[in-house]
Tab-separated table of C-alpha atoms in Angstrom:
chain	number	residue	atom	x	y	z
A	24	GLU	CA	-13.171	-10.458	12.213
A	25	ALA	CA	-13.553	-7.024	10.744
A	26	GLY	CA	-10.938	-5.615	8.459
A	27	VAL	CA	-9.776	-1.834	8.387
A	28	THR	CA	-12.708	0.251	7.810
A	29	GLN	CA	-12.556	3.873	6.329
A	30	SER	CA	-15.263	6.357	6.270
A	31	PRO	CA	-16.682	7.958	4.617
A	32	THR	CA	-16.367	6.250	1.143
A	33	HIS	CA	-16.666	9.248	-0.944
A	34	LEU	CA	-16.151	12.994	0.159
A	35	ILE	CA	-16.643	15.891	-2.124
A	36	LYS	CA	-15.449	19.214	-0.940
A	37	THR	CA	-14.603	22.713	-2.544
A	38	ARG	CA	-11.117	24.320	-2.579
A	39	GLY	CA	-10.240	26.002	0.637
A	40	GLN	CA	-12.638	23.647	2.805
A	41	GLN	CA	-11.238	21.230	5.319
A	42	ALA	CA	-11.756	17.358	5.117
A	43	THR	CA	-11.797	14.758	7.872
A	44	LEU	CA	-11.195	11.219	7.014
A	45	ARG	CA	-11.496	8.208	9.458
A	46	CYS	CA	-9.928	4.879	9.829
A	47	SER	CA	-10.552	2.028	12.249
A	48	PRO	CA	-7.794	-0.557	12.409
A	49	ILE	CA	-8.171	-4.145	12.814
A	50	SER	CA	-8.717	-5.270	16.256
A	51	GLY	CA	-5.400	-5.587	18.193
A	52	HIS	CA	-3.610	-3.462	15.613
A	53	THR	CA	-1.908	-0.419	17.182
A	54	SER	CA	-0.103	1.093	14.102
A	55	VAL	CA	-2.152	3.095	11.365
A	56	TYR	CA	-0.799	4.466	8.261
A	57	TRP	CA	-2.126	6.889	5.756
A	58	TYR	CA	-1.233	6.906	1.960
A	59	GLN	CA	-2.397	9.102	-0.732
A	60	GLN	CA	-3.189	7.558	-4.118
A	61	ALA	CA	-3.421	10.269	-6.672
A	62	LEU	CA	-4.192	9.434	-10.418
A	63	GLY	CA	-0.997	8.627	-12.065
A	64	LEU	CA	1.240	9.134	-9.052
A	65	GLY	CA	0.981	5.790	-7.216
A	66	LEU	CA	0.706	5.435	-3.632
A	67	GLN	CA	2.524	8.044	-1.360
A	68	PHE	CA	3.227	7.744	2.306
A	69	LEU	CA	1.513	10.320	4.304
A	70	LEU	CA	1.597	9.491	7.972
A	71	TRP	CA	2.238	6.791	10.504
A	72	TYR	CA	0.643	6.563	14.109
A	73	ASP	CA	1.708	4.003	16.746
A	74	GLU	CA	0.382	4.063	20.173
A	75	GLY	CA	-1.193	7.472	19.844
A	76	GLU	CA	2.051	9.190	18.615
A	77	GLU	CA	3.158	10.477	15.039
A	78	ARG	CA	6.054	8.418	14.239
A	79	ASN	CA	6.755	9.626	10.627
A	80	ARG	CA	5.407	11.478	7.960
A	81	GLY	CA	5.977	11.840	4.306
A	82	ASN	CA	6.779	14.708	2.088
A	83	PHE	CA	3.478	16.639	2.544
A	84	PRO	CA	2.733	19.950	3.624
A	85	PRO	CA	1.676	20.675	7.253
A	86	ARG	CA	-1.920	21.127	6.263
A	87	PHE	CA	-2.165	17.344	6.181
A	88	SER	CA	-2.452	16.280	9.845
A	89	GLY	CA	-4.034	13.632	11.927
A	90	ARG	CA	-4.288	11.860	15.196
A	91	GLN	CA	-4.671	8.634	16.716
A	92	PHE	CA	-7.204	8.036	19.491
A	93	PRO	CA	-6.793	5.595	22.598
A	94	ASN	CA	-8.823	2.976	20.727
A	95	TYR	CA	-6.070	3.108	18.161
A	96	SER	CA	-8.565	4.513	15.428
A	97	SER	CA	-7.361	7.437	13.361
A	98	GLU	CA	-8.369	10.705	11.580
A	99	LEU	CA	-6.708	12.421	8.808
A	100	ASN	CA	-7.416	16.123	8.332
A	101	VAL	CA	-6.511	18.109	5.242
A	102	ASN	CA	-6.772	21.878	5.699
A	103	ALA	CA	-7.043	24.559	2.999
A	104	LEU	CA	-7.983	21.874	0.200
A	105	GLU	CA	-6.529	22.360	-2.974
A	106	LEU	CA	-7.526	20.714	-6.281
A	107	GLU	CA	-4.530	18.455	-6.403
A	108	ASP	CA	-5.473	16.932	-3.038
A	109	SER	CA	-8.095	15.043	-5.088
A	110	ALA	CA	-7.190	11.467	-4.509
A	111	LEU	CA	-7.726	8.028	-2.931
A	112	TYR	CA	-6.664	8.055	0.788
A	113	LEU	CA	-5.964	4.721	2.045
A	114	CYS	CA	-5.540	3.547	5.623
A	115	ALA	CA	-3.581	0.582	6.637
A	116	SER	CA	-2.942	-1.074	10.050
A	117	THR	CA	-0.634	-3.467	11.530
A	118	PHE	CA	0.984	-4.689	14.881
A	119	GLY	CA	4.344	-5.035	16.145
A	120	GLY	CA	6.072	-8.205	14.779
A	121	LEU	CA	4.088	-8.738	11.820
A	122	ASN	CA	5.449	-6.304	9.256
A	123	ILE	CA	2.289	-6.692	7.014
A	124	GLN	CA	0.038	-3.878	6.467
A	125	TYR	CA	-3.465	-4.582	5.964
A	126	PHE	CA	-5.529	-1.891	3.987
A	127	GLY	CA	-8.889	-0.442	3.840
A	128	ALA	CA	-10.929	0.236	0.858
A	129	GLY	CA	-10.215	4.055	1.018
A	130	THR	CA	-11.983	7.429	0.854
A	131	ARG	CA	-12.196	8.945	-2.417
A	132	LEU	CA	-11.744	12.813	-1.826
A	133	SER	CA	-12.732	15.042	-4.745
A	134	VAL	CA	-11.988	18.679	-4.524
A	135	LEU	CA	-13.997	21.033	-6.766
B	8	ALA	CA	16.405	6.344	-0.116
B	9	GLN	CA	14.583	3.226	-1.389
B	10	THR	CA	12.915	3.218	-4.765
B	11	VAL	CA	10.818	0.593	-6.490
B	12	THR	CA	10.334	0.376	-10.294
B	13	GLN	CA	7.799	-1.538	-12.266
B	14	SER	CA	8.605	-1.324	-15.995
B	15	GLN	CA	5.371	-2.791	-17.387
B	16	PRO	CA	2.551	-0.223	-16.975
B	17	GLU	CA	-0.029	-2.530	-18.498
B	18	MET	CA	-0.010	-6.484	-19.417
B	19	SER	CA	-2.609	-8.847	-20.754
B	20	VAL	CA	-2.794	-12.552	-20.412
B	21	GLN	CA	-5.114	-15.141	-21.495
B	22	GLU	CA	-7.303	-16.944	-19.132
B	23	ALA	CA	-5.385	-20.121	-17.687
B	24	GLU	CA	-2.068	-18.888	-19.201
B	25	THR	CA	0.964	-17.888	-17.068
B	26	VAL	CA	2.243	-14.233	-16.597
B	27	THR	CA	4.979	-12.832	-15.058
B	28	LEU	CA	5.202	-9.231	-13.542
B	29	SER	CA	8.531	-7.610	-13.182
B	30	CYS	CA	9.817	-5.383	-10.302
B	31	THR	CA	13.112	-4.063	-9.548
B	32	TYR	CA	14.180	-2.035	-6.294
B	33	ASP	CA	16.901	-0.249	-4.908
B	34	THR	CA	18.172	-0.147	-1.511
B	35	SER	CA	21.250	-0.164	0.822
B	36	GLU	CA	19.665	-2.083	3.536
B	37	SER	CA	20.523	-5.750	4.145
B	38	ASN	CA	17.238	-6.865	5.684
B	39	TYR	CA	14.014	-5.875	4.331
B	40	TYR	CA	10.611	-7.256	3.158
B	41	LEU	CA	8.980	-7.365	-0.309
B	42	PHE	CA	5.587	-7.561	-1.179
B	43	TRP	CA	3.128	-7.999	-4.060
B	44	TYR	CA	-0.162	-6.040	-3.275
B	45	LYS	CA	-3.457	-6.527	-5.651
B	46	GLN	CA	-5.791	-3.621	-6.199
B	47	PRO	CA	-8.983	-4.566	-8.049
B	48	PRO	CA	-11.662	-2.185	-9.317
B	49	SER	CA	-13.093	-2.299	-5.805
B	50	ARG	CA	-10.059	-0.446	-4.540
B	51	GLN	CA	-9.227	-2.778	-1.816
B	52	MET	CA	-5.663	-3.265	-1.545
B	53	ILE	CA	-5.044	-7.028	-1.060
B	54	LEU	CA	-1.835	-8.747	-0.146
B	55	VAL	CA	-0.749	-11.342	-2.599
B	56	ILE	CA	2.711	-12.464	-1.448
B	57	ARG	CA	5.378	-11.517	1.096
B	58	GLN	CA	8.998	-12.314	0.875
B	59	GLU	CA	11.648	-11.784	3.740
B	60	ALA	CA	14.999	-10.749	2.174
B	61	TYR	CA	16.999	-13.002	4.327
B	62	LYS	CA	15.293	-16.059	3.166
B	63	GLN	CA	16.513	-17.371	-0.157
B	64	GLN	CA	13.690	-19.663	-0.767
B	65	ASN	CA	11.192	-17.872	-3.057
B	66	ALA	CA	7.705	-17.417	-1.586
B	67	THR	CA	4.594	-19.162	-3.096
B	68	GLU	CA	0.834	-18.682	-2.443
B	69	ASN	CA	-1.019	-21.162	-4.377
B	70	ARG	CA	-1.060	-19.820	-8.053
B	71	PHE	CA	1.431	-16.925	-6.984
B	72	SER	CA	4.876	-17.235	-6.719
B	73	VAL	CA	8.088	-14.886	-6.885
B	74	ASN	CA	11.408	-15.103	-8.225
B	75	PHE	CA	13.487	-13.038	-5.742
B	76	GLN	CA	17.020	-12.198	-6.833
B	77	LYS	CA	18.662	-10.443	-3.961
B	78	ALA	CA	21.907	-9.446	-5.691
B	79	ALA	CA	20.078	-8.158	-8.807
B	80	LYS	CA	17.521	-6.542	-6.822
B	81	SER	CA	14.750	-8.211	-8.604
B	82	PHE	CA	11.532	-9.416	-7.369
B	83	SER	CA	9.162	-10.695	-10.167
B	84	LEU	CA	5.503	-12.094	-9.620
B	85	LYS	CA	4.497	-15.106	-11.514
B	86	ILE	CA	0.774	-15.800	-11.775
B	87	SER	CA	-0.107	-19.315	-13.025
B	88	ASP	CA	-3.332	-20.557	-14.408
B	89	SER	CA	-4.658	-16.884	-14.675
B	90	GLN	CA	-8.135	-16.165	-13.856
B	91	LEU	CA	-10.522	-13.376	-14.777
B	92	GLY	CA	-10.599	-12.488	-10.959
B	93	ASP	CA	-6.848	-11.565	-11.344
B	94	THR	CA	-7.620	-8.536	-13.265
B	95	ALA	CA	-6.211	-5.811	-10.981
B	96	MET	CA	-3.436	-3.398	-10.573
B	97	TYR	CA	-0.475	-5.001	-8.999
B	98	PHE	CA	1.893	-3.104	-6.871
B	99	CYS	CA	5.430	-4.148	-5.940
B	100	ALA	CA	6.355	-2.729	-2.427
B	101	PHE	CA	9.340	-2.480	-0.081
B	102	MET	CA	9.631	-2.096	3.616
B	103	LYS	CA	12.615	-1.896	5.883
B	104	ALA	CA	12.857	-4.431	8.359
B	105	ALA	CA	14.474	-2.254	10.959
B	106	SER	CA	11.234	-1.127	12.422
B	107	TYR	CA	7.559	-1.588	10.997
B	108	ASP	CA	8.168	1.360	8.749
B	109	LYS	CA	6.312	2.888	5.849
B	110	VAL	CA	5.725	0.925	2.764
B	111	ILE	CA	7.354	2.270	-0.429
B	112	PHE	CA	5.319	1.295	-3.604
B	113	GLY	CA	6.194	0.960	-7.055
B	114	PRO	CA	4.062	2.729	-9.688
B	115	GLY	CA	1.862	-0.399	-10.506
B	116	THR	CA	1.181	-2.772	-13.442
B	117	SER	CA	-2.569	-3.039	-14.616
B	118	LEU	CA	-3.047	-6.683	-15.470
B	119	SER	CA	-5.986	-7.695	-17.808
B	120	VAL	CA	-7.015	-11.291	-18.098
B	121	ILE	CA	-8.662	-11.955	-21.195
B	122	PRO	CA	-11.316	-14.747	-21.564
């Protein structure tokens, strides 16, 4: 069974551009979570999608947004990139009743 | 708000020895889940062990075991017979049980297993 997959592995952008990160959950999982892991700051919760709806978001500005598609895959968009957006972005998936989140290998976003 | 604290930024252990990683948390919830995740240099976050707060028995997974002290809000991880492949960042994490909510992570402990 395939795990959580994220693409691309690495992404290099310049300040002011937009970045799109993608996540495919484990088959059968309906919830997708996004986390930002910035150097020295640990993992910070970004967004939670379940059944196509945004259920919760962390303390991040509105230029961080996303969506979940009917096949439960998800996309994270970061607009107007700033240097401090450089981080590893991790996606996790789960399904109701399990209470365990399974993580992908992440997308390393570098903003120059 | 819930917080998770790991007071040991870095630790090292000799191969085959035992090491304990500390974690404390703060919450007003009565029912919740606690986790230890491992993140090796490959970046893949791997679940090591999971504890349900309403269960008094400490969770164990092969060489990994926890000491869960609910009253003290302490959740330490013991790794027995340490192996080189255990070298990684270890994150203690908390999740409310009311719904499959976000996971709150501690800052992590970098563990190095020395041959």
